[in-house]
Amino acid sequence: MTNRPYDFVFSLYTPLSLSHPLYILYHLDLGTKTHNLPAMFGDVKFVCVRGSSNRMKAFGSEEDMQDICTGTDRYCMYKTGPVLSINHGMGIPSISIMLHELIKLLYYAKCYDVTIIRIGTSGGIGIEPGSIVITDTAVDSFFKPQFEQIILDTVVTQNTELDKELAEELLKCSKEVPDFPTLIGHTMCTYDFYEGQGRLDGALCSFSNEKKLDYLQRAYKTGIRNIEMESSVFAAMCGLCGLKAAVVCVTLLNRLECDQINLPREVLLEYQQHPQKLISIFIKKRLGRYNPK
Ligand SMILES: O=P(O)(O)O[C@H]1O[C@H](CO)[C@@H](O)[C@H]1O
Ligand SMILES: O=c1cc[nH]c(=O)[nH]1
């Protein structure tokens, strides 16, 4: 039974919170006592997560979309039929807090068969800017396929593999959008945008251009095709909770060539549409509503 996989996780890990009569999803400004979560979210089948709140309304028309998390400016959430969109901010701590509360929300709303996708931007390694990378495995800065979570005073190593079948299904959907290359590869997840991603243009830089290129070329050789800042904890938490998950990111630059993102605004906006287009096709296909022109 994979219907509500998070039941399994909750029974393992959180008996206290489950038995609590009132549950507050603090950073989402939602709660079991204040909101009828099954009525509001029970039909959710797809959750799309993105970094910034501006990119959130992609699945509905701007006018009729209301932010569900009105009482907080931490996260924004929109719902269009079975598609829920939430932003996660930048970096592992921010997405991790959002995911804890989102997964509890899905549990209390009695959702089942949910697919969750991070739609994002990234720095490419050795590939054309504008390409899409569908992540098979998130790796850390040592190129290891793992996420190290500190729980109390213990380092717990978690698996960061993503759903292979889902990745292949997404790659198949990409054939419908031939305007930009799409590939499956490893994604490196870092704690920082600058030195942490081997950039020379931060406020601090403690290594040479040669060292940077050597590092990025070694990353390429292990199968890493892009770098971003959330995929490892996303893969680990969704995997532990049995949620089918994918990470689909456009690359904004080729890090073997430069560090600065200096694309004209309209090109940047156009690139950000690439993963969005792919995911729209995927969802429409899943819902039996895809009509290729
Ligand atoms: O996918 P988005 O939200 O653009 O996130 C990527 O861009 C941010 C850095 O600019 C990091 O959070 C990285 O993961
Ligand atoms: O280079 C990049 C671009 C977007 N996001 C990142 O984390 N790195």
JSON list of C-alpha atoms and ligand atoms in Angstrom, two decimals, residues 50-52 55 88-91 118-122 193 197 227-231 249 252 261 272, ligand 1:
[
{"chain": "A", "resi": 50, "resn": "ARG", "atom": "CA", "xyz": [9.96, 26.70, -6.28]},
{"chain": "A", "resi": 51, "resn": "GLY", "atom": "CA", "xyz": [12.37, 29.09, -4.64]},
{"chain": "A", "resi": 52, "resn": "SER", "atom": "CA", "xyz": [10.78, 32.46, -5.13]},
{"chain": "A", "resi": 55, "resn": "ARG", "atom": "CA", "xyz": [7.28, 32.22, -9.87]},
{"chain": "A", "resi": 88, "resn": "HIS", "atom": "CA", "xyz": [10.69, 27.30, -0.40]},
{"chain": "A", "resi": 89, "resn": "GLY", "atom": "CA", "xyz": [13.15, 30.19, -0.25]},
{"chain": "A", "resi": 90, "resn": "MET", "atom": "CA", "xyz": [16.88, 29.64, -0.65]},
{"chain": "A", "resi": 91, "resn": "GLY", "atom": "CA", "xyz": [18.90, 26.82, 0.81]},
{"chain": "A", "resi": 118, "resn": "ARG", "atom": "CA", "xyz": [11.06, 20.99, -7.35]},
{"chain": "A", "resi": 119, "resn": "ILE", "atom": "CA", "xyz": [11.12, 23.31, -10.37]},
{"chain": "A", "resi": 120, "resn": "GLY", "atom": "CA", "xyz": [14.23, 25.44, -10.20]},
{"chain": "A", "resi": 121, "resn": "THR", "atom": "CA", "xyz": [17.28, 27.18, -11.56]},
{"chain": "A", "resi": 122, "resn": "SER", "atom": "CA", "xyz": [20.87, 26.04, -11.30]},
{"chain": "A", "resi": 193, "resn": "PHE", "atom": "CA", "xyz": [26.11, 30.12, -3.80]},
{"chain": "A", "resi": 197, "resn": "GLN", "atom": "CA", "xyz": [29.85, 26.48, -5.57]},
{"chain": "A", "resi": 227, "resn": "ILE", "atom": "CA", "xyz": [24.61, 22.81, -8.99]},
{"chain": "A", "resi": 228, "resn": "GLU", "atom": "CA", "xyz": [21.87, 24.22, -6.79]},
{"chain": "A", "resi": 229, "resn": "MET", "atom": "CA", "xyz": [21.03, 24.48, -3.09]},
{"chain": "A", "resi": 230, "resn": "GLU", "atom": "CA", "xyz": [18.02, 22.38, -2.07]},
{"chain": "A", "resi": 231, "resn": "SER", "atom": "CA", "xyz": [17.97, 19.02, -3.90]},
{"chain": "A", "resi": 249, "resn": "CYS", "atom": "CA", "xyz": [16.13, 22.68, -13.00]},
{"chain": "A", "resi": 252, "resn": "LEU", "atom": "CA", "xyz": [21.45, 29.64, -16.24]},
{"chain": "A", "resi": 261, "resn": "ILE", "atom": "CA", "xyz": [24.72, 35.33, -14.25]},
{"chain": "A", "resi": 272, "resn": "GLN", "atom": "CA", "xyz": [12.85, 29.94, -16.13]},
{"chain": "B", "resi": 1, "resn": "LIG", "atom": "O1", "xyz": [15.52, 27.07, -8.00]},
{"chain": "B", "resi": 1, "resn": "LIG", "atom": "P1", "xyz": [15.80, 28.36, -7.37]},
{"chain": "B", "resi": 1, "resn": "LIG", "atom": "O2", "xyz": [14.78, 28.75, -6.39]},
{"chain": "B", "resi": 1, "resn": "LIG", "atom": "O3", "xyz": [16.09, 29.41, -8.40]},
{"chain": "B", "resi": 1, "resn": "LIG", "atom": "O4", "xyz": [17.12, 28.11, -6.48]},
{"chain": "B", "resi": 1, "resn": "LIG", "atom": "C1", "xyz": [18.45, 28.18, -6.90]},
{"chain": "B", "resi": 1, "resn": "LIG", "atom": "O5", "xyz": [18.83, 29.54, -6.95]},
{"chain": "B", "resi": 1, "resn": "LIG", "atom": "C2", "xyz": [19.17, 29.97, -5.63]},
{"chain": "B", "resi": 1, "resn": "LIG", "atom": "C3", "xyz": [20.46, 30.76, -5.71]},
{"chain": "B", "resi": 1, "resn": "LIG", "atom": "O6", "xyz": [20.35, 31.81, -6.59]},
{"chain": "B", "resi": 1, "resn": "LIG", "atom": "C4", "xyz": [19.33, 28.70, -4.77]},
{"chain": "B", "resi": 1, "resn": "LIG", "atom": "O7", "xyz": [18.28, 28.59, -3.87]},
{"chain": "B", "resi": 1, "resn": "LIG", "atom": "C5", "xyz": [19.35, 27.62, -5.83]},
{"chain": "B", "resi": 1, "resn": "LIG", "atom": "O8", "xyz": [18.95, 26.35, -5.42]}
]
